[in-house]
Coordinates of C-alpha atoms and ligand atoms in Angstrom, one line a residue:
M1 CA 113.0 123.5 104.6
T2 CA 114.8 120.3 106.1
D3 CA 116.4 120.5 110.0
R4 CA 119.4 118.7 110.2
V5 CA 119.8 116.9 114.1
Q6 CA 122.2 114.4 114.0
E7 CA 121.0 111.7 112.1
Y8 CA 117.8 112.8 111.8
E9 CA 116.2 115.0 108.9
I10 CA 113.5 116.7 109.6
H11 CA 110.7 117.1 107.1
H12 CA 107.4 117.7 108.9
P13 CA 107.6 119.0 112.5
S14 CA 105.7 115.9 113.7
F15 CA 109.0 113.7 112.8
R16 CA 109.9 115.2 116.3
H17 CA 107.2 113.3 118.1
L18 CA 108.1 110.1 116.2
I19 CA 111.8 110.0 117.2
N20 CA 114.2 111.1 119.9
G21 CA 116.9 113.7 118.9
N22 CA 119.1 112.0 121.9
A23 CA 118.3 108.4 120.3
R24 CA 121.9 107.2 118.7
L25 CA 122.1 105.5 115.7
H26 CA 123.5 102.3 116.8
R27 CA 125.7 100.0 114.6
L28 CA 125.4 96.2 116.3
W29 CA 127.5 94.4 113.9
T30 CA 129.3 94.3 110.7
G31 CA 130.5 91.6 107.8
A32 CA 127.6 91.2 105.9
A33 CA 128.1 91.2 102.1
W34 CA 124.3 92.4 101.5
A35 CA 122.1 92.5 104.9
E36 CA 118.5 92.2 104.3
G37 CA 115.2 90.4 105.1
P38 CA 115.2 91.8 108.8
V39 CA 112.2 89.9 110.7
Y40 CA 112.2 89.8 114.7
F41 CA 111.1 87.6 117.0
R42 CA 109.4 89.2 119.9
D43 CA 108.7 85.5 122.0
G44 CA 112.6 85.4 122.2
D45 CA 113.6 88.6 121.8
F46 CA 116.4 88.3 118.8
L47 CA 116.4 89.2 115.3
L48 CA 117.1 87.0 112.0
F49 CA 118.5 88.2 109.1
S50 CA 120.2 87.5 106.0
D51 CA 123.3 87.9 104.2
I52 CA 122.2 87.1 100.8
P53 CA 125.7 86.7 98.6
N54 CA 127.3 84.9 102.3
N55 CA 124.4 82.5 101.6
R56 CA 123.8 82.5 105.0
I57 CA 120.5 83.6 107.7
M58 CA 122.1 86.1 111.2
R59 CA 120.8 86.3 114.1
F60 CA 121.1 88.7 116.7
V61 CA 120.2 88.6 120.2
P62 CA 120.1 91.7 122.0
E63 CA 121.9 91.8 125.7
P64 CA 119.0 92.0 128.3
Y65 CA 118.6 95.8 129.1
G66 CA 121.5 96.2 126.9
L67 CA 121.8 97.7 122.9
S68 CA 124.5 95.7 122.1
G69 CA 124.8 91.8 121.6
T70 CA 125.9 88.7 120.2
T71 CA 125.4 87.9 116.0
G72 CA 126.3 84.7 115.2
I73 CA 125.5 82.1 112.4
F74 CA 121.5 81.0 112.4
R75 CA 121.6 78.8 109.2
A76 CA 123.9 78.2 106.5
P77 CA 123.8 77.2 103.5
A78 CA 120.5 79.1 103.6
G79 CA 119.4 78.8 99.6
N80 CA 120.4 82.6 99.4
T81 CA 117.5 84.0 101.6
N82 CA 116.1 87.3 101.0
G83 CA 113.1 89.1 103.1
H84 CA 111.6 87.1 105.8
T85 CA 108.2 87.6 107.9
R86 CA 106.3 85.6 110.4
D87 CA 103.0 83.9 109.8
M88 CA 100.3 84.1 112.4
Q89 CA 101.3 80.7 114.2
G90 CA 104.7 82.4 114.3
R91 CA 106.9 80.0 112.5
L92 CA 109.4 81.6 109.8
I93 CA 108.6 82.6 106.3
S94 CA 111.6 83.1 104.0
C95 CA 112.3 84.0 100.7
S96 CA 114.6 81.7 98.8
H97 CA 116.8 83.3 95.7
G98 CA 118.9 80.3 95.1
E99 CA 116.0 77.5 95.2
R100 CA 113.3 80.2 93.4
C101 CA 110.7 79.6 95.9
L102 CA 109.0 80.7 99.3
T103 CA 109.6 78.1 102.4
R104 CA 108.3 77.8 106.0
T105 CA 110.3 77.1 108.8
E106 CA 108.6 74.5 110.5
H107 CA 108.4 74.9 114.7
D108 CA 110.3 71.7 114.6
G109 CA 112.7 73.6 112.7
T110 CA 112.0 71.3 108.9
I111 CA 111.8 73.0 106.1
T112 CA 108.6 73.2 103.7
V113 CA 108.5 74.5 100.7
L114 CA 105.2 76.6 99.8
A115 CA 105.5 77.5 96.2
D116 CA 107.8 77.3 93.8
R117 CA 106.0 77.6 90.5
Y118 CA 103.4 79.9 88.4
Q119 CA 101.8 78.3 86.0
G120 CA 103.8 75.3 85.9
K121 CA 106.7 77.3 85.4
R122 CA 109.7 78.2 88.1
L123 CA 109.7 81.3 90.2
N124 CA 112.0 83.9 89.6
S125 CA 113.6 84.8 93.4
P126 CA 111.0 85.7 95.6
N127 CA 112.5 88.6 97.7
D128 CA 110.3 90.2 99.9
V129 CA 107.0 88.6 101.5
V130 CA 104.2 89.8 104.2
V131 CA 101.6 87.7 106.0
K132 CA 97.9 89.0 106.3
S133 CA 95.8 88.2 109.3
D134 CA 93.7 85.7 107.3
D135 CA 96.8 83.5 106.8
T136 CA 97.5 84.3 103.0
I137 CA 100.8 84.7 101.9
W138 CA 101.9 87.8 99.8
F139 CA 105.2 88.3 98.0
T140 CA 107.5 89.9 95.4
D141 CA 109.1 87.8 92.7
P142 CA 111.5 90.0 91.3
S143 CA 114.5 88.7 89.0
Y144 CA 117.4 89.8 90.8
G145 CA 118.7 86.1 91.9
I146 CA 118.8 84.8 88.5
L147 CA 120.7 87.3 87.0
S148 CA 123.7 86.3 88.1
N149 CA 125.4 84.1 90.7
L150 CA 125.8 86.6 93.2
E151 CA 122.5 86.3 94.8
G152 CA 121.7 82.7 93.8
W153 CA 122.1 80.8 90.6
Q154 CA 121.8 82.9 87.2
A155 CA 119.1 81.5 85.1
E156 CA 116.6 82.2 82.6
P157 CA 113.1 83.6 83.7
E158 CA 110.5 81.0 82.5
Y159 CA 107.0 82.5 83.0
G160 CA 108.2 86.0 81.4
G161 CA 107.2 88.3 83.9
C162 CA 107.5 90.3 87.5
N163 CA 105.5 89.2 89.8
V164 CA 103.5 89.9 92.8
F165 CA 102.1 87.0 94.7
R166 CA 99.1 85.7 97.2
L167 CA 99.4 82.3 98.6
D168 CA 96.2 81.0 99.6
S169 CA 96.2 78.8 102.5
D170 CA 95.5 76.0 100.0
G171 CA 98.3 76.3 98.1
T172 CA 96.4 78.3 95.1
L173 CA 99.5 81.0 94.1
T174 CA 97.6 83.8 92.4
A175 CA 99.0 86.8 90.4
V176 CA 97.8 90.2 91.8
A177 CA 100.0 92.4 90.3
T178 CA 101.8 92.2 86.9
D179 CA 102.7 95.4 85.9
F180 CA 105.6 96.1 88.0
V181 CA 109.6 96.1 86.2
K182 CA 110.6 94.6 90.1
P183 CA 108.7 94.3 92.5
N184 CA 110.5 94.9 96.1
G185 CA 109.6 95.7 99.7
L186 CA 105.7 95.2 100.5
A187 CA 103.3 95.7 103.3
F188 CA 99.3 95.9 104.7
S189 CA 98.4 99.2 106.1
P190 CA 97.2 98.2 109.8
D191 CA 93.6 97.7 108.6
E192 CA 95.1 95.5 106.2
K193 CA 92.9 97.3 103.6
T194 CA 95.8 99.1 101.6
L195 CA 98.8 96.9 100.6
Y196 CA 101.7 99.2 99.9
I197 CA 104.4 97.7 97.1
A198 CA 107.9 99.3 95.8
D199 CA 109.2 98.9 92.6
T200 CA 112.7 99.2 92.5
G201 CA 113.2 99.0 88.5
A202 CA 115.6 101.6 88.7
S203 CA 118.3 99.6 89.1
H204 CA 118.2 97.9 86.0
M205 CA 116.2 100.3 83.7
E206 CA 117.5 104.0 83.0
N207 CA 114.7 106.2 84.5
G208 CA 112.9 103.2 85.8
P209 CA 110.9 103.2 88.8
K210 CA 111.9 104.2 92.3
H211 CA 108.6 104.4 94.2
I212 CA 106.1 102.6 96.2
R213 CA 102.5 102.6 95.0
A214 CA 99.2 102.0 97.1
F215 CA 96.7 99.0 96.6
D216 CA 93.2 98.6 97.8
V217 CA 92.9 95.6 99.0
A218 CA 89.2 94.2 98.3
G219 CA 87.6 91.7 100.4
D220 CA 88.1 89.0 98.1
N221 CA 91.7 89.8 98.3
T222 CA 91.5 91.7 95.3
L223 CA 93.7 94.7 94.3
S224 CA 92.5 97.7 92.7
G225 CA 94.1 100.9 91.8
G226 CA 98.1 101.4 92.5
D227 CA 98.9 104.8 91.9
V228 CA 102.3 105.5 92.8
L229 CA 102.7 106.9 96.7
M230 CA 106.0 108.4 96.4
T231 CA 108.7 108.5 94.8
C232 CA 112.5 108.1 96.7
D233 CA 114.5 111.3 96.3
N234 CA 117.7 109.2 97.0
G235 CA 118.3 106.0 95.6
M236 CA 115.4 103.5 96.0
F237 CA 112.9 101.7 98.1
D238 CA 113.9 98.0 99.2
G239 CA 111.8 96.8 102.1
F240 CA 109.9 98.6 104.3
R241 CA 107.7 98.2 107.9
I242 CA 104.5 100.0 109.4
D243 CA 104.1 101.4 112.6
T244 CA 100.8 101.2 114.0
G245 CA 100.0 104.7 113.4
G246 CA 99.9 103.7 109.7
R247 CA 103.5 105.3 108.3
I248 CA 105.8 104.0 105.9
W249 CA 109.4 103.2 107.3
S250 CA 111.3 102.7 103.9
S251 CA 115.1 102.2 103.2
A252 CA 116.7 104.1 100.7
A253 CA 120.5 105.1 99.5
D254 CA 121.1 108.1 102.8
G255 CA 119.1 106.0 105.2
V256 CA 115.3 105.3 106.4
H257 CA 112.7 107.8 105.2
C258 CA 109.2 107.6 107.3
F259 CA 106.2 108.5 105.3
T260 CA 102.3 109.6 106.4
P261 CA 100.1 106.9 104.9
K262 CA 99.4 109.6 102.3
G263 CA 102.9 109.4 101.1
E264 CA 104.2 112.6 103.0
L265 CA 107.9 112.9 103.9
L266 CA 108.2 113.5 107.5
G267 CA 111.8 112.9 108.1
K268 CA 115.0 110.6 107.6
I269 CA 117.2 108.7 109.6
L270 CA 120.4 109.2 108.2
V271 CA 122.2 105.9 108.3
P272 CA 125.3 105.7 106.9
E273 CA 125.6 102.7 104.6
V274 CA 122.8 101.8 101.6
V275 CA 119.9 100.6 103.5
A276 CA 118.1 97.5 102.0
N277 CA 115.5 96.9 104.6
V278 CA 114.2 97.4 108.5
C279 CA 112.3 96.0 111.0
F280 CA 110.5 97.1 114.0
G281 CA 111.9 95.1 117.0
G282 CA 112.2 94.8 120.6
V283 CA 109.6 94.2 123.5
K284 CA 108.1 97.5 123.2
K285 CA 108.4 97.1 119.4
N286 CA 109.8 100.4 119.5
R287 CA 113.6 99.0 118.4
L288 CA 113.8 100.1 114.3
Y289 CA 116.4 97.1 112.9
I290 CA 118.0 98.8 110.2
C291 CA 120.0 96.7 107.6
G292 CA 122.4 98.7 105.9
T293 CA 124.2 96.8 103.2
T294 CA 127.5 95.2 105.2
S295 CA 126.0 96.0 108.9
L296 CA 122.9 95.8 111.2
Y297 CA 122.2 99.3 112.7
A298 CA 119.2 100.1 115.4
V299 CA 118.0 102.8 116.9
L300 CA 115.4 103.3 119.4
T301 CA 111.8 105.1 118.1
C302 CA 109.2 106.8 120.1
V303 CA 106.5 104.7 117.2
E304 CA 105.4 100.9 117.7
G305 CA 106.2 98.4 115.3
A306 CA 102.6 97.3 113.8
A307 CA 103.6 94.0 112.6
R308 CA 102.6 90.4 114.3
P309 CA 102.6 88.4 115.7
Ligands
MG1 MG1 114.1 93.3 99.1

């Protein structure tokens, strides 16, 4: 039974302890063609996110002790970046559709290409990325950025798949999963023993996947398992993040869906636009930033994001 409390849907009583019914959803900025890839910089209290078709990275700076703030262009042109994260040294790691590569923005602002080929062939269009505490970088490589010129440049796939990759510190690129239709968002559990990966294959395949799978991560960073943990009941799961309780906060067409680590739906934060990705931020890590199609939203929660740094 669903109990709707303004912009929340309560699917399990425990969800009432994860959100504050009085906390409203705030639209912080609008004007994107497709907002994606939020990443929070706690050391500077600002958020970066991609506006993929407009080929720019935006930066939102909240006003001190306030909810609203200022949004401006951080980088343009930006190689049609999509997902972002930060490595253990705090550097920005970005997925580039336009350049078909994974990049790192150094502390001095220069950009280093970390990976652009697999077995000598170009990547498709890296979509989302996460860094493990051992400095390995894990990213998905569906073909969205090369299907047309909208989010990159139209081109043929070269290696004949849509893989999930692990990039080791020595530069070795390894395909860790090769059986996805369109691998998309990904995140580790707080103990890093589980890797969750979304498949948005339903976007271009009738009855295609619209689910998140859970993989066991071995000590040597190989994956096993991969069963479907949950299927989206409204649209598709694109990007998502994990809180310190191991719960999964995922994008969907009607907002943000919150699940237990076992895949049980606890509740939803309803958003008036299709959500592509989310990210915890704020100095208490309890503010959920939401990239929803044309807009950036945020809502205060009663949980804390698990992402580092
Ligand atoms: Mg994505």
